[in-house]
Each structure stands twice: as structure tokens, then as C-alpha cells.
Coordinates of C-alpha atoms (C1' of nucleotides) in Angstrom, one line a residue:
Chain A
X1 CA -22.1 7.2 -19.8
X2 CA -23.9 3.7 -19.5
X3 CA -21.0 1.3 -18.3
X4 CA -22.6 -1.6 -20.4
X5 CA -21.3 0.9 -23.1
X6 CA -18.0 2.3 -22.2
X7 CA -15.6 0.1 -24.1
X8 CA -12.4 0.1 -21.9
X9 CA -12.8 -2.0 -18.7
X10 CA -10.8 -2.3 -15.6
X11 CA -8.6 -5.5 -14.1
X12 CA -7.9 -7.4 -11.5
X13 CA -4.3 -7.3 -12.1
X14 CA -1.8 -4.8 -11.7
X15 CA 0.5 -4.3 -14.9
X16 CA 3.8 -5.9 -14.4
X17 CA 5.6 -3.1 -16.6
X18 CA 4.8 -0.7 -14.3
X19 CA 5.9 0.2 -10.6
X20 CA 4.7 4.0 -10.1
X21 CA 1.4 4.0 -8.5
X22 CA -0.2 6.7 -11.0
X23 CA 0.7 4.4 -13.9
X24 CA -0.3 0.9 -12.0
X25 CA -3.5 2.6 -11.6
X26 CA -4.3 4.5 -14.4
X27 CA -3.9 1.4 -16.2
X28 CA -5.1 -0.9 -13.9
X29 CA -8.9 1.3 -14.1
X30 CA -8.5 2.5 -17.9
X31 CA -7.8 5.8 -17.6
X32 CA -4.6 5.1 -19.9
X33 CA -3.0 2.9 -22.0
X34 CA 0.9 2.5 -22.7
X35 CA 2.3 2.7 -25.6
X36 CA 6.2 2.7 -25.0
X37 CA 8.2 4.2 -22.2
X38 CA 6.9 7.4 -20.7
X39 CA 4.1 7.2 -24.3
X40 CA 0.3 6.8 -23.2
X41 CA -2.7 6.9 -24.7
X42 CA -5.5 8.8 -23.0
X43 CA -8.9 7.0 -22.6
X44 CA -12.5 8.0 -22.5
X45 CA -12.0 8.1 -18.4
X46 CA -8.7 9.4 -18.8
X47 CA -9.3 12.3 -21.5
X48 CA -12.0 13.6 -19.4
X49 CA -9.5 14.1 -16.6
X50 CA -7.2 15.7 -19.2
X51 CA -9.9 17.9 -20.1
X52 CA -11.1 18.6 -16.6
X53 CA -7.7 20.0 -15.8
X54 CA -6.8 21.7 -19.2
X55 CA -10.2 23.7 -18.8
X56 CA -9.2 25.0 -15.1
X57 CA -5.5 25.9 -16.3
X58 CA -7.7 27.9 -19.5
X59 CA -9.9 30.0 -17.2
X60 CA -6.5 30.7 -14.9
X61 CA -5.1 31.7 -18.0
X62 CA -7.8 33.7 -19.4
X63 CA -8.3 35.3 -16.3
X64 CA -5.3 37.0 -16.7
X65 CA -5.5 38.0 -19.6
X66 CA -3.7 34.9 -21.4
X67 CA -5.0 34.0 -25.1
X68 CA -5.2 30.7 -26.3
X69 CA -3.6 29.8 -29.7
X70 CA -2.1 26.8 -31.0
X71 CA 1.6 26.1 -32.7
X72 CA 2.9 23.0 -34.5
X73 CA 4.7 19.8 -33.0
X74 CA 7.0 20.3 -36.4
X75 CA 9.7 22.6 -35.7
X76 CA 11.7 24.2 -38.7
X77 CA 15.7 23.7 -37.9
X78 CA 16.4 27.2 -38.9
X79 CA 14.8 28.8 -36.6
X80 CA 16.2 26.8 -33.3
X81 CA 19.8 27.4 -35.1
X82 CA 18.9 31.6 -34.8
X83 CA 19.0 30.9 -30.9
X84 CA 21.7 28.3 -30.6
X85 CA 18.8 25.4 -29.5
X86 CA 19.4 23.1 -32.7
X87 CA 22.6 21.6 -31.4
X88 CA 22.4 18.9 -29.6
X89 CA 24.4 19.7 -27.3
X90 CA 23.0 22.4 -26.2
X91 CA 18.9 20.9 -26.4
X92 CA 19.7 17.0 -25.9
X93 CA 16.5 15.8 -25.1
X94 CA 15.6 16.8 -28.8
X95 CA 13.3 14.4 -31.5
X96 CA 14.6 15.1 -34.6
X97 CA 13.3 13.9 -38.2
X98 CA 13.1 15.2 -42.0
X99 CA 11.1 15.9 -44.6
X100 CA 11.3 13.2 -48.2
X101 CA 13.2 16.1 -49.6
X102 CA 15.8 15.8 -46.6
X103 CA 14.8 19.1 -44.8
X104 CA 15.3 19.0 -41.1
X105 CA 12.9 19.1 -38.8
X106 CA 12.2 18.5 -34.9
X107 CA 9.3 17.6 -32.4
X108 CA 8.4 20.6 -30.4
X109 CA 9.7 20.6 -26.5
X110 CA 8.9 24.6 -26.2
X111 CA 7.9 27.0 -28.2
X112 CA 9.4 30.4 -27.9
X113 CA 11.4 30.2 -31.0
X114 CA 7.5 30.0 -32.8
X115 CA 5.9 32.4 -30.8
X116 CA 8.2 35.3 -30.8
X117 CA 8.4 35.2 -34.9
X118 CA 4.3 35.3 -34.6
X119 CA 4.4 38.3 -32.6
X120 CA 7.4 40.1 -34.6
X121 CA 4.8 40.2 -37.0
X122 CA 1.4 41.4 -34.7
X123 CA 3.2 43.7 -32.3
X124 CA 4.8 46.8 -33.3
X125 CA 3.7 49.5 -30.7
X126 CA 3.6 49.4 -26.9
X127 CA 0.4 50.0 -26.9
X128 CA -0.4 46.5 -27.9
X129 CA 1.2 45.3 -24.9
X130 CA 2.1 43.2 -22.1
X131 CA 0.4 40.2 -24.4
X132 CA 0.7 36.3 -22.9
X133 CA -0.2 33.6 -26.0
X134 CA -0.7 30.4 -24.4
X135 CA -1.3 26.8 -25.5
X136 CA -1.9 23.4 -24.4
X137 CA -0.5 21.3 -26.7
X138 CA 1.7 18.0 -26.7
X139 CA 5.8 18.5 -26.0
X140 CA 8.1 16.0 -27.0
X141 CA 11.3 15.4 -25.0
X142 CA 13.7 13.1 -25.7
X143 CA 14.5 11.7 -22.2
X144 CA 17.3 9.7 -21.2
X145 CA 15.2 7.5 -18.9
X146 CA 11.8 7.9 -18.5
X147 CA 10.0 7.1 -15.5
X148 CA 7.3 7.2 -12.8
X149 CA 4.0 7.1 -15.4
X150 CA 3.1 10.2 -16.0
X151 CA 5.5 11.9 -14.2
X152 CA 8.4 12.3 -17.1
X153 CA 7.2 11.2 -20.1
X154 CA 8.6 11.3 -23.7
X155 CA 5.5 12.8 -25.1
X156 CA 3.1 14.7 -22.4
X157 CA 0.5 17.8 -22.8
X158 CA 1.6 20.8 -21.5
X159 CA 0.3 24.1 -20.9
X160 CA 3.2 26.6 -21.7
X161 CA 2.3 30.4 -22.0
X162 CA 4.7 33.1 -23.1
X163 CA 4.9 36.8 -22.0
X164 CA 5.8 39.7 -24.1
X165 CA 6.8 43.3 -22.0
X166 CA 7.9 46.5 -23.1
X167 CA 9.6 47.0 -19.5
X168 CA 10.9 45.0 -16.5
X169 CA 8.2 46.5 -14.4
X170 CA 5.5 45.3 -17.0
X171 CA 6.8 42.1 -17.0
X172 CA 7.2 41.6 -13.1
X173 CA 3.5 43.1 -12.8
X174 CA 2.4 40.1 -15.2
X175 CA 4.7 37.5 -13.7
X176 CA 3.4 38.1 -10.6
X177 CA 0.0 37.6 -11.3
X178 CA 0.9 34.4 -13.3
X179 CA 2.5 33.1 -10.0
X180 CA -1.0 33.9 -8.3
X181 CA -2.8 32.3 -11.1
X182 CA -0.6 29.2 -10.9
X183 CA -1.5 29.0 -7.0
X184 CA -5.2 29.0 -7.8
X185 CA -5.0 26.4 -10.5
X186 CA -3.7 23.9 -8.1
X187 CA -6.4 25.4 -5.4
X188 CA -9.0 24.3 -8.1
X189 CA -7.3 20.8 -8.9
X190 CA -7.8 20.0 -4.9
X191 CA -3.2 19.9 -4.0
X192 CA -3.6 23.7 -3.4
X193 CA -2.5 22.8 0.7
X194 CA 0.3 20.7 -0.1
X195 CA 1.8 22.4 -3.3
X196 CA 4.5 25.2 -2.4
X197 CA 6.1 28.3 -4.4
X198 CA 9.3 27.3 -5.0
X199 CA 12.9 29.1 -5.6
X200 CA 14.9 27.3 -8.0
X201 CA 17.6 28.7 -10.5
X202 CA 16.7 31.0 -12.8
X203 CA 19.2 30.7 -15.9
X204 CA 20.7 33.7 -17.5
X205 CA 17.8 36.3 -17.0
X206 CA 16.9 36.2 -13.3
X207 CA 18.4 35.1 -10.3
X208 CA 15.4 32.5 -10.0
X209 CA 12.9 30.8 -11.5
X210 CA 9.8 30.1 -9.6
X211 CA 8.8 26.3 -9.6
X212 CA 5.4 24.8 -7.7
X213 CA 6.1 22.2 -6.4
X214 CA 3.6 19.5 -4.8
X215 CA 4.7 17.3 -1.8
X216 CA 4.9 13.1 -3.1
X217 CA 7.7 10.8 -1.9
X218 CA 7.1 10.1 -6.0
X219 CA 8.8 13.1 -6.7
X220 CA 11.9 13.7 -8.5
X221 CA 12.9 16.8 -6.6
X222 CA 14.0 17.5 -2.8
X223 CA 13.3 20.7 -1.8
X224 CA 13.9 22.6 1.5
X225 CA 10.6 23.7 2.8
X226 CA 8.9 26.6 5.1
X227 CA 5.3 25.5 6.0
X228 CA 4.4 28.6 7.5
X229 CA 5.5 31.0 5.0
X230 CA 4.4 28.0 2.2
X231 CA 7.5 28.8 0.2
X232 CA 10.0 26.6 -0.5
X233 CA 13.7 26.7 -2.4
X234 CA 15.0 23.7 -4.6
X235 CA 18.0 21.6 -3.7
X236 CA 19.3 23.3 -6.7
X237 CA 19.9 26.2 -5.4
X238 CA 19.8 25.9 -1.6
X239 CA 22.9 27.9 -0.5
X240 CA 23.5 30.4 2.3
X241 CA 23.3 33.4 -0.2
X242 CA 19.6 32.4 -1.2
X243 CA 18.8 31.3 2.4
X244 CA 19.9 35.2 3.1
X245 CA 17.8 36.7 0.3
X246 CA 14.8 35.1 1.2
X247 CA 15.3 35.7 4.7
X248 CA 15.1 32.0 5.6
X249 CA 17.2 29.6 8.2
X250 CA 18.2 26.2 7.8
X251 CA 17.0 25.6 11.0
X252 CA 13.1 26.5 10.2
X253 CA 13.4 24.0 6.7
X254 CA 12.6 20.5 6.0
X255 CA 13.9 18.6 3.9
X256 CA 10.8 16.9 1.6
X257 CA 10.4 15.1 -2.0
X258 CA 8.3 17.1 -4.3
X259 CA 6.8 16.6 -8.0
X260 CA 7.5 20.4 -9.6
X261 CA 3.9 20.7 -11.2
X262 CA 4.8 24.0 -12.7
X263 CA 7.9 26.4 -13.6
X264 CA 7.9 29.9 -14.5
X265 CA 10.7 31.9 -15.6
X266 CA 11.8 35.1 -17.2
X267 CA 13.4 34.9 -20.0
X268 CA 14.8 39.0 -21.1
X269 CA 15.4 39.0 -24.4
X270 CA 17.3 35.7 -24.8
X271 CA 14.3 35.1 -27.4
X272 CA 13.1 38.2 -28.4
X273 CA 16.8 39.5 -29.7
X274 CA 17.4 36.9 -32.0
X275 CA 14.1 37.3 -33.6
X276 CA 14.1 40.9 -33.4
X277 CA 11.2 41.3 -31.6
X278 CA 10.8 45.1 -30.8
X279 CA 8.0 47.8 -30.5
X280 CA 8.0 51.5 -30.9
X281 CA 7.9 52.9 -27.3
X282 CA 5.9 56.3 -26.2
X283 CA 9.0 58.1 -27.5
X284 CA 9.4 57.0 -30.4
X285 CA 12.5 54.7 -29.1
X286 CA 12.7 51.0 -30.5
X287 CA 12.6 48.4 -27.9
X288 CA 13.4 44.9 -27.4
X289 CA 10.6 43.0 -25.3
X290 CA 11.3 41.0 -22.5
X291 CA 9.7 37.7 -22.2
X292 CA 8.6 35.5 -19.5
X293 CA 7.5 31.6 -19.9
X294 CA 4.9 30.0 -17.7
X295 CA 5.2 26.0 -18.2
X296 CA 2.1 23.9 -16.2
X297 CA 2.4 19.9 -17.1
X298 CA -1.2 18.8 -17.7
X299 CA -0.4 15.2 -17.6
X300 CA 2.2 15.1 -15.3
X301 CA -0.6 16.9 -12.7
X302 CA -3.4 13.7 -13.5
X303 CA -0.4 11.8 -12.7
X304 CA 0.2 13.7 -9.5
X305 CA -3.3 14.0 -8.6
X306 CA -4.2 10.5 -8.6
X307 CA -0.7 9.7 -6.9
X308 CA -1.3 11.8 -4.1
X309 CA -5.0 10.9 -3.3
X310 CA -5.1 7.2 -3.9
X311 CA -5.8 4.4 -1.3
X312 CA -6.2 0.6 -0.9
X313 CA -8.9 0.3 -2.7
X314 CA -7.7 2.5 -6.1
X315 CA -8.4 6.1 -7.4
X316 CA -9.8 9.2 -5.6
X317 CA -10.5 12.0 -7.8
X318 CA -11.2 15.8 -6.5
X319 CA -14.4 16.7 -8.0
X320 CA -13.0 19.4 -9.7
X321 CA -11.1 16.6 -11.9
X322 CA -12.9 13.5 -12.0
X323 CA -14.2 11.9 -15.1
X324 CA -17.4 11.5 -13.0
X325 CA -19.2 12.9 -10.1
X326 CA -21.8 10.5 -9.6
X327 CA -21.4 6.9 -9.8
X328 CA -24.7 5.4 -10.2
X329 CA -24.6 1.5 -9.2
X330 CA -27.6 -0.4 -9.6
X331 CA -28.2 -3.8 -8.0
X332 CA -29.8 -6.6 -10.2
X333 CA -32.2 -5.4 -13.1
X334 CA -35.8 -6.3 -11.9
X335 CA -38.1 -3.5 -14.0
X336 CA -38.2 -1.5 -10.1
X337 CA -34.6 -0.8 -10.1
X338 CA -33.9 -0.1 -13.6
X339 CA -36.9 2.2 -13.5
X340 CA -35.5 4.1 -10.5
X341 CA -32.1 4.2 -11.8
X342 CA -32.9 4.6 -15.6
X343 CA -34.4 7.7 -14.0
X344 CA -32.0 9.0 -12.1
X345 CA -29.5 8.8 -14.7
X346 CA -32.0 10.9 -16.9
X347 CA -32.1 13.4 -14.2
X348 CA -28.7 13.9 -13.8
X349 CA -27.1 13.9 -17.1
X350 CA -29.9 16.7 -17.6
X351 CA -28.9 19.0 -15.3
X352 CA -25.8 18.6 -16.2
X353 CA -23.6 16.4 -13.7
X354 CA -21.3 14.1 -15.0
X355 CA -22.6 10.5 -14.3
X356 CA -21.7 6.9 -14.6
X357 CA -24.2 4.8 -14.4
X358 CA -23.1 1.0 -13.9
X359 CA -25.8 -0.8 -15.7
X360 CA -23.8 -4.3 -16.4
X361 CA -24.9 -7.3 -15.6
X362 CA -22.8 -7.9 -12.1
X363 CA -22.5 -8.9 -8.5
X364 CA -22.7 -5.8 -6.2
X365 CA -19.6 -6.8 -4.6
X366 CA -18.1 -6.1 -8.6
X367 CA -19.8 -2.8 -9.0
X368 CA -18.1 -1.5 -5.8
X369 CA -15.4 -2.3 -6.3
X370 CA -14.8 -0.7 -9.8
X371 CA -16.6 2.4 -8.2
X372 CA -13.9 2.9 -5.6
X373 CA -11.3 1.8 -8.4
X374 CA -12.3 4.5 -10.8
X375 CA -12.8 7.2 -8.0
X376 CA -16.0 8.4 -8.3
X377 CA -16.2 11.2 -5.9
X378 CA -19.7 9.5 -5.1
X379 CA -21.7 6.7 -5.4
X380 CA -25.2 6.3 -5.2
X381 CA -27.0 2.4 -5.0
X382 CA -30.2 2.0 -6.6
X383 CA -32.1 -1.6 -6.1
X384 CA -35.0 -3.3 -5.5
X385 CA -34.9 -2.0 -1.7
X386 CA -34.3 1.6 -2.6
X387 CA -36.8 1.4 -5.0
X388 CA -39.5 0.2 -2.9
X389 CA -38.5 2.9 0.0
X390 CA -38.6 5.2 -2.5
X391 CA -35.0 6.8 -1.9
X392 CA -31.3 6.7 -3.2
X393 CA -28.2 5.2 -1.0
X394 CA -25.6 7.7 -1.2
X395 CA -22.1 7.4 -0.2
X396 CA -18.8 9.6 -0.9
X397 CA -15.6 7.6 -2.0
X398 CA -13.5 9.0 1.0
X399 CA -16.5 8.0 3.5
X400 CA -17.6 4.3 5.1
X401 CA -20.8 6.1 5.6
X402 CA -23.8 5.8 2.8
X403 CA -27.3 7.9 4.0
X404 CA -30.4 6.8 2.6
X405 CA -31.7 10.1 1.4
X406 CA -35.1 11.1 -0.7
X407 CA -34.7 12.5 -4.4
X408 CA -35.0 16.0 -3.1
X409 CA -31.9 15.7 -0.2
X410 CA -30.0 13.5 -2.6
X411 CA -29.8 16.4 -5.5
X412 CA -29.1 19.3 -2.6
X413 CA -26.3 16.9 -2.0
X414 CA -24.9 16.7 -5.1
X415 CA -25.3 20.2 -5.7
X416 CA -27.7 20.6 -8.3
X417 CA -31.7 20.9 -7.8
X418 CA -33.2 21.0 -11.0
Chain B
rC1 C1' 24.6 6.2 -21.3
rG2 C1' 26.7 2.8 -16.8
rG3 C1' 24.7 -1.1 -13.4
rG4 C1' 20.8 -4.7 -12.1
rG5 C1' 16.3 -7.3 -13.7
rU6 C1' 12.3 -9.0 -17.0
rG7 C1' 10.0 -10.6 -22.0
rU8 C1' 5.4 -17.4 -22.6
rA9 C1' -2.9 -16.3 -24.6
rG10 C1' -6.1 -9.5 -23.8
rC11 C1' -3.9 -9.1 -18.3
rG12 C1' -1.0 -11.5 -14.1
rC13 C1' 2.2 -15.8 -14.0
rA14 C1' 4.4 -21.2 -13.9
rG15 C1' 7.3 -24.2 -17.2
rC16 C1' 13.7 -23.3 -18.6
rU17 C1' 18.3 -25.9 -13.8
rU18 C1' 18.2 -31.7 -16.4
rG19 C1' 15.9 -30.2 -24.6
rG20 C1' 10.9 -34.5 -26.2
rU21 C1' 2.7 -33.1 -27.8
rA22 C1' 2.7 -25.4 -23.9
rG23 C1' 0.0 -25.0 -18.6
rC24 C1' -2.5 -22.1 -14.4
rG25 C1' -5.4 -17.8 -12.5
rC26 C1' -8.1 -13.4 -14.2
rG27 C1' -10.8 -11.9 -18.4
rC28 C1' -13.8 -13.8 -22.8
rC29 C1' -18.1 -17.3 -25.2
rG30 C1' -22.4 -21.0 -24.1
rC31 C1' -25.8 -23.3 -20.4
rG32 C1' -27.5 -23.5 -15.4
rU33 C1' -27.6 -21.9 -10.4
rU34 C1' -26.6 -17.3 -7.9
rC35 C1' -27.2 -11.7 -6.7
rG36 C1' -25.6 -5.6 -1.0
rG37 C1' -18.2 -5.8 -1.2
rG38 C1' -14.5 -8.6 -7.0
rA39 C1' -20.1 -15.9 -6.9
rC40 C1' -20.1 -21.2 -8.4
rG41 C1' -20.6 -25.6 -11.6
rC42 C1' -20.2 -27.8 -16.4
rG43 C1' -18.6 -27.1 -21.4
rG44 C1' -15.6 -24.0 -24.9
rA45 C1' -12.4 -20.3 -27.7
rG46 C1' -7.7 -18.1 -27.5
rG47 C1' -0.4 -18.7 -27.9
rU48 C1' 4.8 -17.1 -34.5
rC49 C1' 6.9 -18.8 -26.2
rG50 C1' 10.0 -10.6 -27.9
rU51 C1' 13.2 -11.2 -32.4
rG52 C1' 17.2 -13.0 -35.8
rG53 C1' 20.8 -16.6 -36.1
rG54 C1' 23.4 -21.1 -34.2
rU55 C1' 23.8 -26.2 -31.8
rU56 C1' 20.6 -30.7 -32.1
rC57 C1' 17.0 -36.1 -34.8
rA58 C1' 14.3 -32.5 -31.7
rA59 C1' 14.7 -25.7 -28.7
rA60 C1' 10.0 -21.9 -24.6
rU61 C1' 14.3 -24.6 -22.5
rC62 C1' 21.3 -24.6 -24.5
rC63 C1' 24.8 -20.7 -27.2
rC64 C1' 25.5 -15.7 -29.8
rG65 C1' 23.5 -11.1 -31.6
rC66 C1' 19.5 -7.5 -31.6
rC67 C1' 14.9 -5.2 -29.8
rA68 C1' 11.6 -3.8 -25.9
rC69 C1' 10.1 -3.0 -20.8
rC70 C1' 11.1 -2.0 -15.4
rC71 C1' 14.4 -0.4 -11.3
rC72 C1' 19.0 2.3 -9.5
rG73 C1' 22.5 6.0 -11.1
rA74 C1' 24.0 10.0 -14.4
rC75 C1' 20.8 13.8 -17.1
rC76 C1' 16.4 17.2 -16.8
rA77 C1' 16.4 25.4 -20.6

RNA sequence: CGGGGUGUAGCGCAGCUUGGUAGCGCGCCGCGUUCGGGACGCGGAGGUCGUGGGUUCAAAUCCCGCCACCCCGACCA
């Protein structure tokens, strides 16, 4: 992407509606726009982080066998009323609206009461299972207060998968390899050292859920942690008898704020019995499938990611996430430089690395700064100098360091040599 | 939903106490000079002052209602 192109630009000034970090920035570079309290639009920059992470979450998924599908925002009342969740006070964050001929309806903020009606209909023998449907699609929860940018929004993407089991040993098997999944997602996204499994109540079903939860003075929860063992239990729960059953002493806990990036539950039937969801076992036996629901905030994570790596001088994305690897910055446009970096450019995009390439008519001291502001996990500076030496100046946006490096040594450092 | 605060140009703000032609910075347009860490000069464009009502000869400014936004709290299967 050619900067003298990309429509959205960033300012000087910090948005006065805003006092979470993730937000002042995200804004402040373009990433995203705001629409209402805890409502944002995603922009170019900031849909290509979106993407970045939604397409690591989908390989985690797949990987375990997950399949991707998609269900509606519009929810049918009916079918919330089968499991008690239409009443408001029961579900009170709902959004609720009606058709012209006065049916009710309401804005998705889970889907289990969709998904277990689909797979009444697809799954009748236990042959077909475990199966885990998953989605990433937008939630809508009617917050009392919503706050912190991205953190708790009124409308956010989420990924939220759903396991079907003929048995409680099926489903732990596949619960415990979504837990595992879960820790390599956030491995991937770059927080993998300071986001922790978490013990935090488990509703109805199971004595806990399992939350991950990723260390941030911006977080909402306080949870007691164990570094060494990298578990963790919730605030919610943190009582002598859960201390006991994980085998863990005050004493050996600190007490830290944490953003819960992800929750996974199991559910037992509490879905799957109002719907009737049952398969044939091996003898013949009708049985009732136990669930399990994996929940992963793909928003709320951008929001979390650039909270926890920014600095003075504005965004730092992991690689893994950012809109951009390469920041290309060329100095002044005499017919040397924009050669060199016209060429570059070429080059990259070609082999496939995410570039942008800031080809506006600026100061350096401009084109730096937006660099560092957006993120870039590096920048390279092309100009009349580097042109004339005949090499590229590369520096990393954590580093003070740049290295003047040849065209060869400059691709083997960005990882591509094509 | 309780408490506190804020709404004036695309963004950040001053003006309001004491009513009288709406201002600054950033950004934007034109010209010129600049060009390795957010350049400078000159000239310009851009505003129903959140919204509805009231008081007044006159309201951004005073009074009442409403709406939106931020923070704290409560809430968060």
C-alpha cells in the first residue's frame, strides 16, 4: 500500500473522548474510528490486524479439528424462550428489535441456542462425533457501561466455537486440547509469556471455567497468580477450597490486573436438552450430548495487543499481527530515490511481505514519526544517499539501531529471499 | 442505573464568570523557500456554538428539559 494512497491519515492530537490507551491510539494512527460508546469502525490498518488475528485463531481452530461456519446476528425469540435466555432478567445485556409485522427478534451475544438446532438436524449417530462448529462473527452485548476502547464494547468480533460429545471423557479429551490451542494462539499473537490459564467459576456444569487471561493494569479483572506453574485463579473464585484443589498457597500468589482474552466452559446439556439434541450410541441407547463453548475476543485482543506493547512514541505490533511488516520511508523524490524505493516496493509486495511504502510528499522528521506511530515492526529509509551507496537503511521499531545493509542482507533480514 | 465531568470548524482547545460582529493550534487549499526525527513565510477555505424550549432589543454566554461522550461505582452466562 502506497501511503500517497491510503485514505485514512494519522494526527497530532490525541482524541479528547477517549482515555484508554488502545482507543487514544488506535484512533490517533487510524486503525479505527468511533462510532458511539464501545461501537468502532475498523479501517484499512485496522481490518488487516483484525484479519491477522482472526486467521491465527482459524488455523488453531482448524487444527483441532474446529469447522468454520457462520450464524446470523438476528436471533428468533422463540428459540432463547426454549432455554430460559429471552428474559431479561435472566440475559440483560440483550439488543432487542422486531420485525414490520411485530415479531421479536434480538442481536446475537452467543450462539448455542442456533447451533445446537443445526446439529439436531446433522447429527444422529455417535459416529459423527465429538464435532466443534466455530465462527467469527460480530456479538452484540448490551453493556451497562462500556469502556476501555476495545476492551468491552457494545458490538465486538468474536471467535466463539461450540463442542458437541457423546461422553464426558469425549468432551474433556476435546476441551483439553482447546485449552492447548488457546495457549498457542496467544503464543502466535506475541502475549503467549504474559497471558496465564486461569480458574474462574464454572456455572452450573463444572466446577470451573477456564479463562486466559493476559497481564494489563488496563484490565478489568484481578486475578491471583502463580508464575512458575503459569496458572492463575480469578478473584471470583479465589477461596481456600479452590486454593486446596489446585494445590496452591496464598503465600506463592500475586495479586495482578488482567484482560481475560478468552473463556472456555462446559456447558452439559444445559443446551443440548432443550433442543433435544441426542445421537444413537454403539448400543443402540439414545443420548443427550454434552457441549463445551470456547469464546476468544478478536477485538478485544487488537485492543490488548497494542495496549500491552505500546510506547512513547505510539504502536508496536508483533509481526504476527501487524498491518505491515515493512515500512518503506523514502526521503525526498529525486528520480535516484524513487527508483530505488519504487523498486523495493516491487520486490517486496512480490514475494509476498506486507509493505507500506510512504511515498508522500513530507519531511523525514514526519515520515518517522508516523512509522513508529503506526508500528511497523520495521522500517527501511531509502534516499538519495542510500541510493548512491547502493544499500537500504534498516531499523526495527523496538531498536535505536538502523544497519546499512546491501539488497541481498536486507531480504535475509526480512525473511524472504526471492 | 447512582456519582462526577465534558459537548464551540475534520481533530485538539480558548471564549461563557460580567449577554453585544465566533477565535487559536493542528490539519486542508494556493504560491515561494525548505528537506535525515512532526519546517517556515505570505495568502485562503471551513462553524446550525450537541439539541429543544424559555428570558432578553440582543444568547456560544443566563434559565429549564432532552441527547451524546468520558471517568468512578454497581453489572459482566
Amino acid at each position: 500500500m502506497r501511503l500517497s494512497r491510503l485514505f485514512t491519515k494519522t494526527s497530532k492530537n490525541v482524541p479528547a473522548d477517549e482515555t484508554a490507551k488502545n482507543a487514544q491510539l488506535l484512533i490517533q494512527a487510524g486503525f479505527i474510528h468511533k462510532e458511539m460508546a464501545g461501537v468502532y469502525s475498523f479501517l484499512p490498518l485496522g481490518l488487516k490486524v483484525v484479519n491477522n488475528i482472526s486467521q491465527i485463531v482459524r488455523e488453531e481452530m482448524d487444527a483441532i479439528g474446529g469447522q468454520e461456519l457462520l450464524m446470523p446476528a438476528l436471533q428468533l425469540k422463540e428459540r432463547y424462550e426454549a432455554t430460559g435466555r429471552w428474559d431479561d432478567k435472566v440475559v440483560d445485556n440483550w439488543f432487542k428489535t422486531k420485525l414490520v409485522n411485530g415479531t421479536e427478534l434480538g442481536l446475537g451475544f452467543s450462539h448455542e441456542e442456533n447451533l445446537s438446532p443445526i446439529v439436531k438436524q446433522f447429527i444422529n449417530s455417535y459416529k459423527d462425533l465429538p464435532i466443534a462448529p466455530y465462527q467469527i462473527q460480530t456479538k452484540f452485548r448490551n453493556e451497562l457501561r462500556s469502556k476501555s476502547g476495545l476492551m468491552r464494547g457494545r458490538e465486538f468480533i468474536m471467535k466463539d466455537m461450540y463442542s458437541f460429545a457423546i461422553s464426558q471423557e469425549q468432551h474433556d479429551e476435546f476441551y483439553a486440547k482447546a485449552q492447548a490451542a488457546y495457549l498457542k494462539i496467544y503464543d502466535r499473537l506475541g502475549i503467549g509469556d504474559s497471558t496465564f490459564l486461569t480458574f474462574a467459576s464454572g456455572g452450573s456444569f463444572s466446577k470451573y471455567s477456564h479463562e486466559f487471561q493476559t497481564l494489563s493494569e488496563a484490565g478489568e479483572d484481578t486475578i491471583y497468580l502463580n508464575r512458575e506453574r503459569k496458572i492463575a485463579i480469578n478473584k471470583e473464585v479465589y477461596t481456600d477450597e479452590v486454593l486446596a484443589d489446585q494445590n496452591l498457597k496464598r503465600e506463592e500468589l500475586e495479586e495482578v490486573r488482567a484482560i481475560e482474552v478468552g473463556n472456555i466452559f462446559s456447558l452439559g446439556t444445559k443446551f443440548s436438552k432443550p433442543f433435544d439434541v441426542t445421537v444413537t450410541d454403539e448400543a443402540g441407547k439414545l443420548v443427550t450430548l454434552l457441549m463445551g463453548c470456547y469464546g476468544l475476543g478478536v477485538t478485544r485482543l487488537m485492543g490488548t495487543i497494542a495496549e500491552l506493547f505500546a510506547d512513547d512514541k505510539g504502536l508496536v505490533w508483533p509481526e504476527a499481527v501487524a498491518p505491515a511488516k515493512v515500512y518503506i520511508a523514502r526521503l525526498g523524490d529525486s528520480p535516484d530515490a524513487v527508483k530505488q524505493a519504487d523498486g523495493l516496493y516491487d520486490h517486496l509486495t512480490q514475494a509476498g511481505v506486507g509493505v507500506l511504502y510512504d511515498d508522500r510528499d513530507m519531511r523525514p522528521g514526519a515520515k518517522f514519526a508516523d512509522a513508529d506511530l503506526l508500528g511497523i515492526p520495521y522500517r527501511v529509509v531509502v534516499s538519495d544517499k542510500t541510493a548512491a551507496a547502493g544499500s537500504y537503511e534498516l531499523k526495527a521499531r523496538q531498536s535505536e539501531e538502523s544497519h546499512q545493509l546491501g539488497l541481498p542482507e536486507l531480504l535475509k533480514s526480512l525473511g524472504t529471499t526471492s
